[in-house]
Amino acid sequence: MQRRYLGLAAAGVATVMAAALSGCGDTAATGDVTLRLVAADYGNSSENSSQKYWDRLAADFEAGHSGIDVDVKVYNWNEVDTRVADMVKHGNPPDMAQIGAYADYAAQDRLYSADELLSIPNQADFIPSLAEAGEVHRVQYGLPFVSSTRVLFYNKAHFAKAGITQPPRTWDELRDTAVALKRAGVPVPYGLPLGPEEPQAEALNWILGGGGGYTDKIGTYTIDSDENIRTFQWLRDEMVAKGLTNPHPAKTDRRDVFSAFTQGKVGMLNGHPTLMGMAEKNNVDYGMVPLPGRRGTSPATTGVADWMMAFKAGGHRAEVGKFLDFVYSKKNVLEFAEQYNLLPVTNSASEAMRGNRKNRSLWPFLEQLPSAEFYPVNKQSWAPVAKKLKLTIGKTVEQGGDPASVLAELQREADASENASPS
């Protein structure tokens, strides 16, 4: 890792430029700078909106950094990526954006790299698997902000009623457990969300358990691999066809099965940390275990990360770097993760979370983070591939569905998108 350049010479040049550009934007002759950040909202009401977190964080930062103000606009996940894209399109990108993907902007050479922004200790503090997921051609442009992994949730009351004493560790045990739950009258033994909301996560959970993945170890798409085909054939024949899941997985979204689980209608499902609070609010007594795999516990689980990035256009590299060093302090990383039941992205905050028993419900997710598999978000081609996957992956498990055909179509889309992307 390179040491970012924040020497006095650069600061002097920035001051001269500020004076020369006194009529442009917020870079006034006084040398004062206002950094603009667009961020996603992780709350579900005005009471726990992320705007409150950012306003407090900005105020704390400004108190110790005279001459730098931070203006934060928070939008919900349905619009935040589009907001940033529109700002970029109209030549007015924010200084920073905390959104879902960074690869397009990195490919367009619009972003500062991590080593141009962060101090060496902060850059080295990122969990390695997350830092790697933020790299394009081995240069880190995406700064992981928060993350999550997946575990198998199960309803303890349903298990007890069905006489099940151990949660499943293999796919065959999962099927047999689902059969017992169905006999005990559980409406949906296993909740399978392959509808268009977020099927890429559920699909990845399954193909990882089957020894496959979206890409191989060198990043080549392997969507139509034999392992992946066999995974969806098993899921179609052993779970869906036998009535052990919700009736129409291709039309069922994650929020649907989460809601059904909290209502006591689902026996098992793959879930992330947010489901804990939802279940507890509805007094559901649940357990959590690692995901089952074909022959044993799955060798990996799905990891999902959201990203911070810094745009070059504003020219405020030094000021942005100071603010991001503050954002990625152990205290601030841990505070945000705890507030929203998410996982911290740095080693120091992870160790702090692991050392505090009030966070013990998050430990099963935290333990899996170093070995989690992430979407290939460092590929510019991933966005169109994911869009098509959302609309088609559910067809693999429909009655009469042909996994080989569906996955081959996705592979062609992936290859075409990859070839069309800048090298």
CSV table of C-alpha atoms in Angstrom, one decimal:
chain,number,residue,atom,x,y,z
A,1,MET,CA,0.0,0.0,0.0
A,2,GLN,CA,1.2,3.5,-0.9
A,3,ARG,CA,1.3,6.4,1.5
A,4,ARG,CA,-1.2,8.9,0.3
A,5,TYR,CA,0.3,12.3,-0.5
A,6,LEU,CA,-0.9,15.0,1.9
A,7,GLY,CA,2.3,17.1,2.2
A,8,LEU,CA,2.5,20.8,2.7
A,9,ALA,CA,3.3,21.4,-1.0
A,10,ALA,CA,-0.1,19.9,-1.9
A,11,ALA,CA,-1.8,22.0,0.7
A,12,GLY,CA,-0.1,25.1,-0.6
A,13,VAL,CA,-1.2,24.4,-4.2
A,14,ALA,CA,-4.8,23.8,-3.0
A,15,THR,CA,-4.7,27.2,-1.2
A,16,VAL,CA,-3.5,29.0,-4.3
A,17,MET,CA,-6.1,27.3,-6.5
A,18,ALA,CA,-8.8,28.1,-3.9
A,19,ALA,CA,-7.9,31.8,-4.2
A,20,ALA,CA,-7.9,31.6,-8.0
A,21,LEU,CA,-11.3,29.9,-8.1
A,22,SER,CA,-12.9,32.1,-5.5
A,23,GLY,CA,-16.0,32.5,-7.6
A,24,CYS,CA,-16.6,28.8,-8.2
A,25,GLY,CA,-18.6,26.5,-6.0
A,26,ASP,CA,-17.8,26.5,-2.3
A,27,THR,CA,-14.0,27.0,-2.6
A,28,ALA,CA,-14.0,30.6,-1.5
A,29,ALA,CA,-11.1,32.9,-0.9
A,30,THR,CA,-11.2,32.1,2.8
A,31,GLY,CA,-10.0,28.6,2.0
A,32,ASP,CA,-13.2,27.1,3.6
A,33,VAL,CA,-14.5,23.9,1.9
A,34,THR,CA,-17.9,22.3,2.1
A,35,LEU,CA,-17.8,18.6,1.3
A,36,ARG,CA,-21.0,17.0,-0.1
A,37,LEU,CA,-21.9,13.5,0.8
A,38,VAL,CA,-24.8,11.5,-0.6
A,39,ALA,CA,-25.6,8.5,1.6
A,40,ALA,CA,-28.2,5.7,1.8
A,41,ASP,CA,-30.7,5.4,4.6
A,42,TYR,CA,-30.6,2.2,6.7
A,43,GLY,CA,-33.4,3.2,8.9
A,44,ASN,CA,-37.1,2.3,8.4
A,45,SER,CA,-38.6,5.5,10.0
A,46,SER,CA,-37.8,9.1,10.8
A,47,GLU,CA,-36.8,8.0,14.3
A,48,ASN,CA,-33.8,5.8,13.1
A,49,SER,CA,-33.0,7.6,9.9
A,50,SER,CA,-29.3,7.5,8.9
A,51,GLN,CA,-29.6,11.3,8.5
A,52,LYS,CA,-29.4,11.6,12.3
A,53,TYR,CA,-26.2,9.6,12.4
A,54,TRP,CA,-24.5,11.6,9.6
A,55,ASP,CA,-25.6,14.9,11.0
A,56,ARG,CA,-24.1,14.0,14.4
A,57,LEU,CA,-20.9,12.7,12.8
A,58,ALA,CA,-20.5,15.7,10.6
A,59,ALA,CA,-20.9,18.1,13.6
A,60,ASP,CA,-18.3,16.1,15.6
A,61,PHE,CA,-15.9,16.3,12.6
A,62,GLU,CA,-16.4,20.0,12.0
A,63,ALA,CA,-15.8,20.8,15.6
A,64,GLY,CA,-12.2,19.4,15.3
A,65,HIS,CA,-11.5,20.6,11.7
A,66,SER,CA,-11.9,24.3,11.2
A,67,GLY,CA,-12.5,25.3,7.6
A,68,ILE,CA,-14.2,22.0,6.5
A,69,ASP,CA,-17.9,21.7,6.6
A,70,VAL,CA,-19.8,18.5,5.6
A,71,ASP,CA,-23.2,18.6,4.0
A,72,VAL,CA,-24.9,15.2,4.0
A,73,LYS,CA,-28.1,14.2,2.0
A,74,VAL,CA,-29.6,10.8,2.9
A,75,TYR,CA,-32.0,9.1,0.5
A,76,ASN,CA,-33.7,5.7,0.7
A,77,TRP,CA,-32.3,2.7,-1.2
A,78,ASN,CA,-34.9,2.9,-3.9
A,79,GLU,CA,-33.5,6.2,-5.2
A,80,VAL,CA,-30.0,6.9,-3.8
A,81,ASP,CA,-28.1,5.2,-6.6
A,82,THR,CA,-30.2,7.0,-9.2
A,83,ARG,CA,-29.6,10.3,-7.4
A,84,VAL,CA,-25.9,9.9,-7.6
A,85,ALA,CA,-26.0,8.7,-11.2
A,86,ASP,CA,-28.0,11.8,-12.2
A,87,MET,CA,-25.5,14.1,-10.4
A,88,VAL,CA,-22.6,12.5,-12.3
A,89,LYS,CA,-24.5,12.7,-15.6
A,90,HIS,CA,-25.1,16.5,-15.1
A,91,GLY,CA,-21.4,17.1,-14.2
A,92,ASN,CA,-22.0,17.8,-10.6
A,93,PRO,CA,-21.0,14.6,-8.6
A,94,PRO,CA,-20.8,14.8,-4.8
A,95,ASP,CA,-17.5,14.7,-3.2
A,96,MET,CA,-18.4,11.3,-1.6
A,97,ALA,CA,-21.2,8.8,-2.2
A,98,GLN,CA,-22.2,5.9,0.1
A,99,ILE,CA,-24.2,3.6,-2.2
A,100,GLY,CA,-24.5,0.1,-3.5
A,101,ALA,CA,-21.9,-0.1,-6.3
A,102,TYR,CA,-18.7,1.7,-7.4
A,103,ALA,CA,-17.3,-0.2,-10.4
A,104,ASP,CA,-18.9,1.9,-13.1
A,105,TYR,CA,-17.4,5.1,-11.7
A,106,ALA,CA,-14.0,3.5,-11.2
A,107,ALA,CA,-14.0,2.3,-14.8
A,108,GLN,CA,-14.7,5.9,-15.9
A,109,ASP,CA,-11.7,7.1,-13.9
A,110,ARG,CA,-13.9,9.3,-11.7
A,111,LEU,CA,-12.8,8.0,-8.3
A,112,TYR,CA,-9.9,8.6,-6.0
A,113,SER,CA,-8.2,5.3,-4.9
A,114,ALA,CA,-8.1,4.3,-1.3
A,115,ASP,CA,-4.4,5.1,-0.9
A,116,GLU,CA,-5.0,8.6,-2.2
A,117,LEU,CA,-7.4,9.2,0.6
A,118,LEU,CA,-6.9,7.1,3.8
A,119,SER,CA,-4.0,7.0,6.2
A,120,ILE,CA,-2.1,3.8,6.1
A,121,PRO,CA,-3.5,2.5,9.4
A,122,ASN,CA,-7.1,3.0,8.3
A,123,GLN,CA,-6.5,1.4,4.9
A,124,ALA,CA,-4.8,-1.6,6.4
A,125,ASP,CA,-7.6,-2.0,8.9
A,126,PHE,CA,-10.2,-3.1,6.3
A,127,ILE,CA,-11.1,-6.8,6.5
A,128,PRO,CA,-9.0,-8.3,3.7
A,129,SER,CA,-11.9,-10.0,1.8
A,130,LEU,CA,-13.8,-6.7,1.8
A,131,ALA,CA,-10.8,-4.7,0.7
A,132,GLU,CA,-10.3,-7.1,-2.2
A,133,ALA,CA,-13.9,-6.8,-3.2
A,134,GLY,CA,-13.3,-3.1,-3.5
A,135,GLU,CA,-10.5,-3.5,-6.0
A,136,VAL,CA,-10.5,-3.0,-9.8
A,137,HIS,CA,-7.3,-4.2,-11.4
A,138,ARG,CA,-5.8,-4.6,-7.9
A,139,VAL,CA,-6.4,-0.9,-7.0
A,140,GLN,CA,-8.9,-0.3,-4.3
A,141,TYR,CA,-11.5,2.3,-5.3
A,142,GLY,CA,-14.5,1.0,-3.3
A,143,LEU,CA,-14.2,1.6,0.5
A,144,PRO,CA,-16.5,-1.0,2.2
A,145,PHE,CA,-18.9,0.8,4.5
A,146,VAL,CA,-21.0,-1.9,6.2
A,147,SER,CA,-21.5,-5.6,5.4
A,148,SER,CA,-23.6,-8.6,6.3
A,149,THR,CA,-23.5,-12.4,5.8
A,150,ARG,CA,-26.1,-15.1,5.8
A,151,VAL,CA,-27.0,-17.9,8.2
A,152,LEU,CA,-29.9,-20.4,8.4
A,153,PHE,CA,-32.7,-19.1,10.7
A,154,TYR,CA,-35.1,-21.6,12.1
A,155,ASN,CA,-38.2,-21.4,14.2
A,156,LYS,CA,-37.5,-23.3,17.5
A,157,ALA,CA,-41.2,-23.8,18.3
A,158,HIS,CA,-41.8,-25.5,14.9
A,159,PHE,CA,-38.8,-27.7,15.3
A,160,ALA,CA,-39.9,-28.8,18.7
A,161,LYS,CA,-43.4,-29.6,17.5
A,162,ALA,CA,-42.0,-31.6,14.6
A,163,GLY,CA,-39.6,-33.5,17.0
A,164,ILE,CA,-36.5,-32.1,15.4
A,165,THR,CA,-33.6,-32.0,17.8
A,166,GLN,CA,-30.8,-30.8,15.6
A,167,PRO,CA,-30.8,-28.2,12.8
A,168,PRO,CA,-29.7,-29.4,9.4
A,169,ARG,CA,-26.0,-29.4,8.3
A,170,THR,CA,-26.4,-30.9,4.8
A,171,TRP,CA,-28.9,-30.5,2.0
A,172,ASP,CA,-30.3,-34.0,2.6
A,173,GLU,CA,-30.8,-33.1,6.3
A,174,LEU,CA,-32.5,-29.8,5.2
A,175,ARG,CA,-34.9,-31.7,3.0
A,176,ASP,CA,-35.7,-34.3,5.7
A,177,THR,CA,-36.2,-31.5,8.2
A,178,ALA,CA,-38.5,-29.7,5.8
A,179,VAL,CA,-40.5,-33.0,5.4
A,180,ALA,CA,-40.9,-33.2,9.1
A,181,LEU,CA,-42.0,-29.6,9.4
A,182,LYS,CA,-44.6,-30.1,6.6
A,183,ARG,CA,-46.0,-33.1,8.4
A,184,ALA,CA,-46.2,-31.0,11.6
A,185,GLY,CA,-48.4,-28.5,9.7
A,186,VAL,CA,-45.9,-25.7,9.1
A,187,PRO,CA,-47.3,-23.8,6.0
A,188,VAL,CA,-43.8,-23.2,4.5
A,189,PRO,CA,-41.1,-25.5,5.7
A,190,TYR,CA,-38.4,-23.6,3.8
A,191,GLY,CA,-38.7,-20.0,2.6
A,192,LEU,CA,-37.2,-19.7,-0.9
A,193,PRO,CA,-37.1,-16.1,-2.3
A,194,LEU,CA,-36.1,-16.2,-5.9
A,195,GLY,CA,-38.3,-13.3,-6.9
A,196,PRO,CA,-36.9,-10.1,-8.4
A,197,GLU,CA,-36.1,-8.2,-5.2
A,198,GLU,CA,-32.7,-9.9,-4.3
A,199,PRO,CA,-32.5,-13.4,-5.7
A,200,GLN,CA,-28.8,-13.0,-6.4
A,201,ALA,CA,-28.2,-13.5,-2.6
A,202,GLU,CA,-30.4,-16.6,-2.2
A,203,ALA,CA,-29.0,-18.1,-5.4
A,204,LEU,CA,-25.4,-17.5,-4.3
A,205,ASN,CA,-26.1,-19.2,-0.9
A,206,TRP,CA,-27.1,-22.3,-2.7
A,207,ILE,CA,-24.4,-22.4,-5.4
A,208,LEU,CA,-21.7,-21.9,-2.8
A,209,GLY,CA,-23.1,-24.8,-0.8
A,210,GLY,CA,-22.9,-26.9,-4.0
A,211,GLY,CA,-19.3,-26.1,-4.6
A,212,GLY,CA,-19.8,-23.4,-7.3
A,213,GLY,CA,-20.0,-19.7,-7.6
A,214,TYR,CA,-20.7,-16.8,-10.0
A,215,THR,CA,-17.0,-16.6,-10.8
A,216,ASP,CA,-13.8,-18.7,-10.4
A,217,LYS,CA,-10.8,-17.8,-8.4
A,218,ILE,CA,-9.4,-15.6,-11.2
A,219,GLY,CA,-12.7,-13.7,-11.7
A,220,THR,CA,-14.0,-15.5,-14.8
A,221,TYR,CA,-17.7,-16.0,-14.9
A,222,THR,CA,-18.8,-19.6,-14.3
A,223,ILE,CA,-22.5,-19.2,-14.0
A,224,ASP,CA,-23.3,-22.2,-16.1
A,225,SER,CA,-20.8,-24.5,-14.4
A,226,ASP,CA,-21.8,-28.2,-13.8
A,227,GLU,CA,-21.8,-27.5,-10.1
A,228,ASN,CA,-24.3,-24.7,-10.4
A,229,ILE,CA,-26.5,-26.7,-12.7
A,230,ARG,CA,-26.6,-29.6,-10.3
A,231,THR,CA,-27.4,-27.2,-7.4
A,232,PHE,CA,-30.6,-25.9,-9.1
A,233,GLN,CA,-31.6,-29.3,-10.3
A,234,TRP,CA,-31.5,-30.5,-6.7
A,235,LEU,CA,-33.3,-27.5,-5.4
A,236,ARG,CA,-36.0,-28.0,-8.1
A,237,ASP,CA,-36.5,-31.7,-7.6
A,238,GLU,CA,-35.9,-32.2,-3.9
A,239,MET,CA,-37.4,-29.0,-2.4
A,240,VAL,CA,-39.8,-27.2,-4.7
A,241,ALA,CA,-41.3,-30.2,-6.5
A,242,LYS,CA,-42.0,-31.9,-3.2
A,243,GLY,CA,-43.9,-28.9,-1.8
A,244,LEU,CA,-41.3,-28.1,0.8
A,245,THR,CA,-41.0,-24.4,-0.1
A,246,ASN,CA,-43.4,-21.5,-0.8
A,247,PRO,CA,-45.5,-22.4,-3.9
A,248,HIS,CA,-44.0,-19.9,-6.4
A,249,PRO,CA,-40.3,-19.1,-5.5
A,250,ALA,CA,-39.8,-17.1,-8.7
A,251,LYS,CA,-42.5,-14.7,-7.6
A,252,THR,CA,-41.5,-14.5,-3.9
A,253,ASP,CA,-39.3,-11.8,-2.7
A,254,ARG,CA,-37.0,-11.7,0.3
A,255,ARG,CA,-39.3,-9.3,2.2
A,256,ASP,CA,-42.1,-11.8,1.7
A,257,VAL,CA,-40.4,-14.7,3.4
A,258,PHE,CA,-38.9,-12.5,6.1
A,259,SER,CA,-42.4,-11.2,6.9
A,260,ALA,CA,-43.9,-14.8,6.8
A,261,PHE,CA,-41.1,-16.0,9.2
A,262,THR,CA,-42.0,-13.3,11.7
A,263,GLN,CA,-45.6,-14.4,11.5
A,264,GLY,CA,-44.7,-18.0,12.3
A,265,LYS,CA,-45.5,-19.3,8.9
A,266,VAL,CA,-42.0,-20.4,7.8
A,267,GLY,CA,-39.9,-23.1,9.4
A,268,MET,CA,-36.5,-22.2,8.0
A,269,LEU,CA,-34.9,-19.6,5.7
A,270,ASN,CA,-31.6,-18.0,4.9
A,271,GLY,CA,-31.4,-14.6,6.5
A,272,HIS,CA,-29.1,-11.6,7.4
A,273,PRO,CA,-28.9,-9.7,10.7
A,274,THR,CA,-31.9,-7.5,10.1
A,275,LEU,CA,-34.2,-10.5,10.5
A,276,MET,CA,-33.2,-10.9,14.1
A,277,GLY,CA,-34.8,-7.6,15.2
A,278,MET,CA,-37.9,-8.4,13.1
A,279,ALA,CA,-38.3,-11.8,14.7
A,280,GLU,CA,-37.8,-10.5,18.2
A,281,LYS,CA,-40.3,-7.7,17.7
A,282,ASN,CA,-42.9,-10.4,16.9
A,283,ASN,CA,-41.8,-12.7,19.7
A,284,VAL,CA,-40.5,-15.5,17.4
A,285,ASP,CA,-38.1,-17.8,19.2
A,286,TYR,CA,-35.5,-18.5,16.6
A,287,GLY,CA,-32.1,-20.2,16.2
A,288,MET,CA,-29.2,-19.6,13.8
A,289,VAL,CA,-26.7,-22.0,12.3
A,290,PRO,CA,-24.3,-21.9,9.4
A,291,LEU,CA,-25.8,-22.7,6.0
A,292,PRO,CA,-26.1,-26.3,5.0
A,293,GLY,CA,-24.1,-27.5,2.0
A,294,ARG,CA,-24.3,-30.5,-0.3
A,295,ARG,CA,-22.1,-32.8,1.8
A,296,GLY,CA,-21.7,-30.8,5.0
A,297,THR,CA,-21.8,-27.2,6.3
A,298,SER,CA,-21.4,-24.9,3.3
A,299,PRO,CA,-17.8,-23.9,2.8
A,300,ALA,CA,-18.8,-20.3,2.4
A,301,THR,CA,-21.7,-17.9,2.8
A,302,THR,CA,-22.9,-14.9,0.8
A,303,GLY,CA,-21.3,-11.6,1.9
A,304,VAL,CA,-22.9,-8.3,0.9
A,305,ALA,CA,-21.2,-4.9,1.3
A,306,ASP,CA,-22.2,-1.4,0.6
A,307,TRP,CA,-19.6,1.1,-0.6
A,308,MET,CA,-18.2,4.5,0.1
A,309,MET,CA,-16.4,6.2,-2.8
A,310,ALA,CA,-14.9,9.7,-3.4
A,311,PHE,CA,-15.2,11.6,-6.7
A,312,LYS,CA,-12.2,13.5,-8.1
A,313,ALA,CA,-14.3,16.2,-9.8
A,314,GLY,CA,-14.5,18.5,-6.7
A,315,GLY,CA,-10.8,18.4,-6.2
A,316,HIS,CA,-11.0,18.1,-2.4
A,317,ARG,CA,-8.8,15.1,-1.9
A,318,ALA,CA,-7.0,16.3,1.2
A,319,GLU,CA,-10.3,17.3,2.9
A,320,VAL,CA,-12.1,14.2,1.9
A,321,GLY,CA,-9.3,12.1,3.2
A,322,LYS,CA,-9.5,13.8,6.6
A,323,PHE,CA,-13.2,13.2,6.8
A,324,LEU,CA,-13.0,9.6,5.7
A,325,ASP,CA,-10.2,8.9,8.2
A,326,PHE,CA,-12.7,10.2,10.8
A,327,VAL,CA,-15.6,8.1,9.4
A,328,TYR,CA,-13.4,4.9,9.5
A,329,SER,CA,-12.3,5.4,13.1
A,330,LYS,CA,-13.1,2.3,15.2
A,331,LYS,CA,-15.6,4.2,17.3
A,332,ASN,CA,-17.6,5.5,14.3
A,333,VAL,CA,-17.5,2.2,12.3
A,334,LEU,CA,-18.7,0.3,15.4
A,335,GLU,CA,-21.5,2.8,16.3
A,336,PHE,CA,-23.1,2.6,12.8
A,337,ALA,CA,-22.9,-1.2,12.7
A,338,GLU,CA,-24.4,-1.6,16.1
A,339,GLN,CA,-27.2,0.9,15.4
A,340,TYR,CA,-28.4,-1.1,12.4
A,341,ASN,CA,-27.5,-4.7,13.3
A,342,LEU,CA,-24.9,-4.8,10.6
A,343,LEU,CA,-21.3,-5.9,10.5
A,344,PRO,CA,-18.3,-3.6,10.7
A,345,VAL,CA,-15.8,-3.6,7.8
A,346,THR,CA,-12.6,-3.1,9.8
A,347,ASN,CA,-10.6,-5.5,11.9
A,348,SER,CA,-10.5,-3.1,14.9
A,349,ALA,CA,-14.3,-2.6,15.0
A,350,SER,CA,-14.9,-6.3,14.5
A,351,GLU,CA,-12.7,-7.2,17.4
A,352,ALA,CA,-14.5,-4.6,19.5
A,353,MET,CA,-17.9,-6.1,18.5
A,354,ARG,CA,-16.6,-9.6,19.2
A,355,GLY,CA,-15.5,-8.5,22.6
A,356,ASN,CA,-18.8,-7.0,23.8
A,357,ARG,CA,-21.4,-9.5,24.9
A,358,LYS,CA,-24.2,-7.1,24.0
A,359,ASN,CA,-23.4,-7.9,20.4
A,360,ARG,CA,-23.4,-11.6,20.8
A,361,SER,CA,-26.4,-12.1,18.5
A,362,LEU,CA,-24.2,-10.7,15.7
A,363,TRP,CA,-21.3,-13.1,16.4
A,364,PRO,CA,-22.5,-15.9,14.1
A,365,PHE,CA,-22.5,-13.5,11.2
A,366,LEU,CA,-19.2,-11.9,12.2
A,367,GLU,CA,-17.4,-15.2,12.4
A,368,GLN,CA,-18.2,-15.9,8.7
A,369,LEU,CA,-17.2,-12.5,7.3
A,370,PRO,CA,-13.5,-13.3,6.7
A,371,SER,CA,-14.4,-16.2,4.4
A,372,ALA,CA,-17.6,-14.8,2.9
A,373,GLU,CA,-18.0,-14.7,-0.9
A,374,PHE,CA,-19.1,-11.4,-2.4
A,375,TYR,CA,-20.8,-10.6,-5.6
A,376,PRO,CA,-18.2,-9.6,-8.4
A,377,VAL,CA,-19.0,-6.0,-7.8
A,378,ASN,CA,-15.5,-5.0,-9.0
A,379,LYS,CA,-16.7,-5.9,-12.5
A,380,GLN,CA,-18.4,-3.2,-14.5
A,381,SER,CA,-20.3,-6.1,-16.2
A,382,TRP,CA,-21.9,-7.3,-13.0
A,383,ALA,CA,-24.7,-4.7,-13.0
A,384,PRO,CA,-26.3,-5.9,-16.3
A,385,VAL,CA,-25.7,-9.5,-15.3
A,386,ALA,CA,-27.4,-9.0,-11.9
A,387,LYS,CA,-30.3,-7.2,-13.6
A,388,LYS,CA,-31.0,-10.2,-15.9
A,389,LEU,CA,-30.4,-12.7,-13.1
A,390,LYS,CA,-33.0,-11.1,-10.9
A,391,LEU,CA,-35.6,-11.6,-13.7
A,392,THR,CA,-34.7,-15.2,-14.7
A,393,ILE,CA,-33.0,-17.2,-11.9
A,394,GLY,CA,-36.3,-18.3,-10.4
A,395,LYS,CA,-37.1,-20.2,-13.6
A,396,THR,CA,-34.5,-22.8,-12.7
A,397,VAL,CA,-36.8,-24.3,-10.0
A,398,GLU,CA,-40.2,-24.0,-11.7
A,399,GLN,CA,-42.0,-27.2,-12.6
A,400,GLY,CA,-40.4,-28.3,-15.8
A,401,GLY,CA,-37.7,-25.6,-15.5
A,402,ASP,CA,-34.4,-26.3,-17.1
A,403,PRO,CA,-31.5,-25.0,-15.0
A,404,ALA,CA,-28.9,-25.7,-17.7
A,405,SER,CA,-30.8,-23.5,-20.2
A,406,VAL,CA,-31.4,-20.6,-17.8
A,407,LEU,CA,-27.8,-20.6,-16.6
A,408,ALA,CA,-26.5,-20.8,-20.1
A,409,GLU,CA,-28.5,-17.7,-21.0
A,410,LEU,CA,-27.1,-15.9,-18.0
A,411,GLN,CA,-23.6,-17.0,-18.9
A,412,ARG,CA,-24.0,-15.6,-22.4
A,413,GLU,CA,-25.1,-12.3,-20.9
A,414,ALA,CA,-22.1,-12.3,-18.6
A,415,ASP,CA,-19.7,-13.0,-21.4
A,416,ALA,CA,-21.1,-10.3,-23.6
A,417,SER,CA,-21.2,-7.7,-20.9
A,418,GLU,CA,-17.6,-8.6,-19.9
A,419,ASN,CA,-16.4,-8.3,-23.4
A,420,ALA,CA,-18.1,-4.9,-23.8
A,421,SER,CA,-16.6,-3.5,-20.6
A,422,PRO,CA,-13.4,-1.4,-20.7
A,423,SER,CA,-10.3,-3.4,-19.9
